[in-house]
Amino acid sequence: MKERANGITVIIPVFNEFEGIARILPAFEGYISRSKFEVTLLLVNDGSTDKSLDEIKKIAADSERVDFISFDKNAGLSAAIRAGFEKSTTKWVGYIDADLQTDPMDFLKLEAMIPAYDLVTGRREGRKDSTVKNMSSAFANWFRDSMLHDGVHDSGCPLKIMSRSAALDMPFFKGMHRFFPALTLIQGKKVIEIPVSHFPRITGKSKFNVWNRLLAPLQDTIALRWMMKRQSEYIISEKSVKRQKAVHHE
């Protein structure tokens, strides 16, 4: 299917967010009306065990702006986002969490920086999370930047726009969503970070704990640093140029 250059698909992973799904489309109305792109919302049900899928089907049926895909079982945030990249048919893809702790209107700030950058990522100002969550995230971000030197302060911010081609060129692994800036820079592409708003969670519960917020990301950071150190670069100085012979069909 041909890529839509004037479109952007906003990927919204969902795992047991039944209470908040009805808020999603109204929260996006302002952004959709002011965006310079034709906006599609793609909800990815990551094997929810509550009634999230039923609610997703309702809003998809009521709006041409909303599409969805659903996993048969929980596969994790990175898998949900990656599936969204693959399902999308637009030149640009966005990402936001279903809990709406970031503001869809801030996508307008990110839009203003493309196509000069391949990834525009948010930086949450005045985060409204718990002290433990904020501290573990701050340490993980410091460790990641110390190891990878991506120059980003809030790599895990759930508000991003990137080119779909850059997104699909990233290696897929569990936890990749924490490293979008570094994975974009590895490709030799451009990244910028923009301040965005942050709000307390209103519905649902956080899916993160000490293991998946701190320990696992540290292991992934070390693995990614190893991969960066093992990169091999080359420059082609010459190549043969031959005309392709025309093929005649009788």
Short mmCIF file of C-alpha atoms in Angstrom, two decimals:
data_model
loop_
_atom_site.label_atom_id
_atom_site.label_comp_id
_atom_site.label_asym_id
_atom_site.label_seq_id
_atom_site.Cartn_x
_atom_site.Cartn_y
_atom_site.Cartn_z
CA MET A 1 0.00 0.00 0.00
CA LYS A 2 1.29 3.45 -0.95
CA GLU A 3 2.52 5.60 1.93
CA ARG A 4 0.42 8.72 2.64
CA ALA A 5 2.84 11.65 2.75
CA ASN A 6 0.26 14.04 4.20
CA GLY A 7 -0.77 11.69 6.99
CA ILE A 8 0.34 10.89 10.52
CA THR A 9 -0.69 7.81 12.49
CA VAL A 10 -0.69 8.21 16.26
CA ILE A 11 -0.09 4.82 17.88
CA ILE A 12 -1.79 4.33 21.25
CA PRO A 13 -0.89 1.07 23.04
CA VAL A 14 -3.60 -0.16 25.40
CA PHE A 15 -3.28 -2.67 28.22
CA ASN A 16 -6.14 -2.79 30.74
CA GLU A 17 -7.17 0.86 30.32
CA PHE A 18 -10.93 0.26 30.12
CA GLU A 19 -11.89 3.22 32.32
CA GLY A 20 -9.96 5.77 30.26
CA ILE A 21 -10.56 4.74 26.65
CA ALA A 22 -13.68 6.89 26.24
CA ARG A 23 -11.51 9.95 27.00
CA ILE A 24 -9.11 9.37 24.12
CA LEU A 25 -11.02 10.66 21.09
CA PRO A 26 -12.37 13.82 22.82
CA ALA A 27 -8.83 14.57 24.04
CA PHE A 28 -7.58 14.45 20.45
CA GLU A 29 -10.27 16.63 18.86
CA GLY A 30 -8.32 19.88 19.29
CA TYR A 31 -5.14 18.41 17.84
CA ILE A 32 -6.92 16.74 14.93
CA SER A 33 -8.67 19.98 13.97
CA ARG A 34 -5.45 22.05 14.03
CA SER A 35 -2.92 19.55 12.67
CA LYS A 36 -1.46 20.15 9.23
CA PHE A 37 -1.66 16.39 8.70
CA GLU A 38 -4.51 13.97 8.17
CA VAL A 39 -4.48 12.31 11.61
CA THR A 40 -5.37 8.67 12.26
CA LEU A 41 -5.45 7.16 15.73
CA LEU A 42 -4.32 3.53 15.84
CA LEU A 43 -5.16 1.81 19.11
CA VAL A 44 -3.18 -1.35 19.75
CA ASN A 45 -4.80 -3.64 22.28
CA ASP A 46 -1.92 -5.46 23.95
CA GLY A 47 -3.87 -8.50 25.14
CA SER A 48 -5.98 -6.63 27.72
CA THR A 49 -7.81 -8.84 30.20
CA ASP A 50 -10.50 -6.27 31.06
CA LYS A 51 -13.10 -4.78 28.69
CA SER A 52 -10.64 -2.50 26.90
CA LEU A 53 -11.11 -4.21 23.53
CA ASP A 54 -14.89 -3.71 23.69
CA GLU A 55 -14.40 0.02 24.29
CA ILE A 56 -11.80 0.24 21.52
CA LYS A 57 -14.22 -1.37 19.06
CA LYS A 58 -16.92 1.15 20.05
CA ILE A 59 -14.86 4.25 19.33
CA ALA A 60 -13.43 2.72 16.15
CA ALA A 61 -16.96 2.05 14.92
CA ASP A 62 -18.03 5.62 15.74
CA SER A 63 -15.10 7.45 14.11
CA GLU A 64 -13.36 7.16 10.74
CA ARG A 65 -10.29 8.62 12.45
CA VAL A 66 -9.82 5.55 14.67
CA ASP A 67 -8.39 2.16 13.68
CA PHE A 68 -7.34 -0.70 15.91
CA ILE A 69 -5.44 -3.96 16.05
CA SER A 70 -5.58 -6.46 18.90
CA PHE A 71 -3.08 -9.05 20.16
CA ASP A 72 -4.24 -12.47 21.29
CA LYS A 73 -2.16 -12.07 24.47
CA ASN A 74 0.00 -9.47 26.21
CA ALA A 75 3.27 -8.93 24.32
CA GLY A 76 4.56 -5.74 25.93
CA LEU A 77 4.77 -2.06 25.09
CA SER A 78 7.60 -2.36 22.57
CA ALA A 79 5.73 -5.02 20.60
CA ALA A 80 2.56 -2.91 20.58
CA ILE A 81 4.41 0.13 19.25
CA ARG A 82 6.31 -1.90 16.66
CA ALA A 83 3.06 -3.47 15.42
CA GLY A 84 1.69 0.05 15.06
CA PHE A 85 4.69 1.08 12.95
CA GLU A 86 4.12 -1.89 10.66
CA LYS A 87 0.36 -1.37 10.40
CA SER A 88 0.63 2.36 9.63
CA THR A 89 0.54 3.62 6.04
CA THR A 90 1.62 7.24 6.70
CA LYS A 91 5.00 8.93 6.26
CA TRP A 92 4.97 10.00 9.92
CA VAL A 93 4.06 8.04 13.04
CA GLY A 94 3.39 9.36 16.53
CA TYR A 95 3.18 7.66 19.90
CA ILE A 96 1.28 8.51 23.08
CA ASP A 97 0.21 6.42 26.07
CA ALA A 98 -3.48 5.65 26.58
CA ASP A 99 -3.39 7.09 30.12
CA LEU A 100 -3.12 10.61 28.60
CA GLN A 101 -0.57 11.82 31.12
CA THR A 102 0.82 13.75 28.15
CA ASP A 103 -1.31 16.19 26.14
CA PRO A 104 -2.27 15.39 22.52
CA MET A 105 -2.18 19.15 21.81
CA ASP A 106 1.58 19.04 22.35
CA PHE A 107 1.85 17.07 19.11
CA LEU A 108 1.52 20.49 17.44
CA LYS A 109 4.84 21.51 19.04
CA LEU A 110 6.47 18.34 17.73
CA GLU A 111 4.96 18.78 14.26
CA ALA A 112 6.63 22.17 13.97
CA MET A 113 10.06 20.46 14.01
CA ILE A 114 9.46 18.01 11.16
CA PRO A 115 10.65 17.29 8.52
CA ALA A 116 13.91 18.90 9.72
CA TYR A 117 14.27 15.97 12.17
CA ASP A 118 13.63 12.26 11.85
CA LEU A 119 12.54 11.97 15.50
CA VAL A 120 10.99 14.68 17.65
CA THR A 121 10.56 13.51 21.24
CA GLY A 122 8.98 15.16 24.25
CA ARG A 123 10.61 16.03 27.54
CA ARG A 124 8.11 15.95 30.42
CA GLU A 125 8.22 19.18 32.41
CA GLY A 126 7.20 19.03 36.09
CA ARG A 127 6.42 15.32 36.05
CA LYS A 128 3.37 14.33 38.10
CA ASP A 129 4.48 10.79 38.97
CA SER A 130 5.36 9.26 42.33
CA THR A 131 8.69 10.08 43.97
CA VAL A 132 9.97 6.52 43.48
CA LYS A 133 8.97 6.50 39.81
CA ASN A 134 10.57 9.90 39.18
CA MET A 135 13.80 8.96 40.95
CA SER A 136 14.17 5.62 39.17
CA SER A 137 13.43 7.25 35.82
CA ALA A 138 15.93 10.06 36.45
CA PHE A 139 18.66 7.57 37.32
CA ALA A 140 17.87 5.40 34.29
CA ASN A 141 17.99 8.45 32.00
CA TRP A 142 21.30 9.59 33.48
CA PHE A 143 22.82 6.12 33.10
CA ARG A 144 21.53 5.77 29.54
CA ASP A 145 22.89 9.14 28.43
CA SER A 146 26.22 8.47 30.16
CA MET A 147 26.57 5.22 28.24
CA LEU A 148 24.99 6.12 24.89
CA HIS A 149 25.53 9.90 24.68
CA ASP A 150 22.23 10.48 22.89
CA GLY A 151 21.85 13.96 24.44
CA VAL A 152 18.25 13.27 25.48
CA HIS A 153 17.03 13.88 29.02
CA ASP A 154 13.73 11.95 28.90
CA SER A 155 14.12 9.11 26.44
CA GLY A 156 11.03 7.28 27.70
CA CYS A 157 8.64 10.21 27.27
CA PRO A 158 5.42 8.79 25.78
CA LEU A 159 4.99 11.60 23.26
CA LYS A 160 6.92 11.31 19.99
CA ILE A 161 6.71 11.84 16.25
CA MET A 162 9.13 10.11 13.90
CA SER A 163 9.41 9.17 10.27
CA ARG A 164 7.98 5.74 9.66
CA SER A 165 11.06 4.77 7.64
CA ALA A 166 13.35 5.53 10.61
CA ALA A 167 11.01 3.65 12.93
CA LEU A 168 11.00 0.52 10.77
CA ASP A 169 14.79 0.60 10.40
CA MET A 170 15.24 0.24 14.17
CA PRO A 171 16.12 -3.23 15.48
CA PHE A 172 13.17 -4.73 17.32
CA PHE A 173 13.68 -6.03 20.86
CA LYS A 174 11.77 -6.00 24.13
CA GLY A 175 12.33 -2.60 25.72
CA MET A 176 13.25 -0.83 22.47
CA HIS A 177 10.72 1.96 23.20
CA ARG A 178 13.10 3.36 25.82
CA PHE A 179 15.85 3.87 23.24
CA PHE A 180 14.16 5.49 20.24
CA PRO A 181 16.54 8.51 20.27
CA ALA A 182 19.71 6.38 20.41
CA LEU A 183 18.36 3.95 17.82
CA THR A 184 17.58 6.86 15.50
CA LEU A 185 21.02 8.42 15.97
CA ILE A 186 22.70 5.09 15.19
CA GLN A 187 21.12 5.34 11.73
CA GLY A 188 22.83 8.70 11.23
CA LYS A 189 19.51 10.54 11.51
CA LYS A 190 18.52 13.66 13.42
CA VAL A 191 16.81 13.89 16.82
CA ILE A 192 15.49 16.83 18.85
CA GLU A 193 13.83 16.99 22.29
CA ILE A 194 10.97 19.44 23.02
CA PRO A 195 9.44 20.33 26.45
CA VAL A 196 5.87 19.02 26.86
CA SER A 197 3.22 19.04 29.59
CA HIS A 198 2.65 16.21 32.03
CA PHE A 199 -0.40 15.37 34.15
CA PRO A 200 -1.28 12.93 36.96
CA ARG A 201 -2.80 9.61 35.96
CA ILE A 202 -6.60 9.85 36.30
CA THR A 203 -7.69 6.31 35.45
CA GLY A 204 -6.13 2.86 35.51
CA LYS A 205 -2.91 1.77 37.16
CA SER A 206 0.75 2.08 36.20
CA LYS A 207 2.14 -1.08 34.58
CA PHE A 208 5.70 -0.42 35.74
CA ASN A 209 7.72 -1.64 38.69
CA VAL A 210 11.35 -1.50 39.82
CA TRP A 211 12.34 -4.34 37.48
CA ASN A 212 10.90 -2.98 34.24
CA ARG A 213 11.63 0.67 35.07
CA LEU A 214 15.20 0.33 36.34
CA LEU A 215 16.94 -3.05 36.22
CA ALA A 216 15.86 -4.21 32.76
CA PRO A 217 16.62 -0.81 31.14
CA LEU A 218 20.13 -0.84 32.63
CA GLN A 219 20.79 -4.25 31.08
CA ASP A 220 19.41 -3.06 27.74
CA THR A 221 21.59 0.07 27.88
CA ILE A 222 24.74 -2.00 28.32
CA ALA A 223 23.71 -4.26 25.42
CA LEU A 224 23.00 -1.28 23.18
CA ARG A 225 26.34 0.32 24.04
CA TRP A 226 28.06 -2.91 23.00
CA MET A 227 26.18 -2.83 19.70
CA MET A 228 27.18 0.81 19.10
CA LYS A 229 30.83 -0.01 19.80
CA ARG A 230 30.65 -2.85 17.27
CA GLN A 231 29.36 -0.67 14.44
CA SER A 232 31.37 -0.89 11.24
CA GLU A 233 31.53 2.07 8.87
CA TYR A 234 32.60 2.18 5.25
CA ILE A 235 32.65 4.64 2.34
CA ILE A 236 32.28 3.54 -1.28
CA SER A 237 34.84 5.48 -3.36
CA GLU A 238 34.05 4.02 -6.77
CA LYS A 239 31.51 1.80 -8.45
CA SER A 240 30.82 0.50 -11.92
CA VAL A 241 28.10 2.15 -13.96
CA LYS A 242 26.44 0.01 -16.57
CA ARG A 243 23.37 0.59 -18.64
CA GLN A 244 20.55 -1.81 -18.09
CA LYS A 245 19.57 -3.58 -21.28
CA ALA A 246 15.97 -3.12 -22.29
CA VAL A 247 13.90 -6.28 -22.29
CA HIS A 248 11.56 -6.65 -25.25
CA HIS A 249 8.51 -8.81 -24.90
CA GLU A 250 6.93 -10.23 -28.01
#
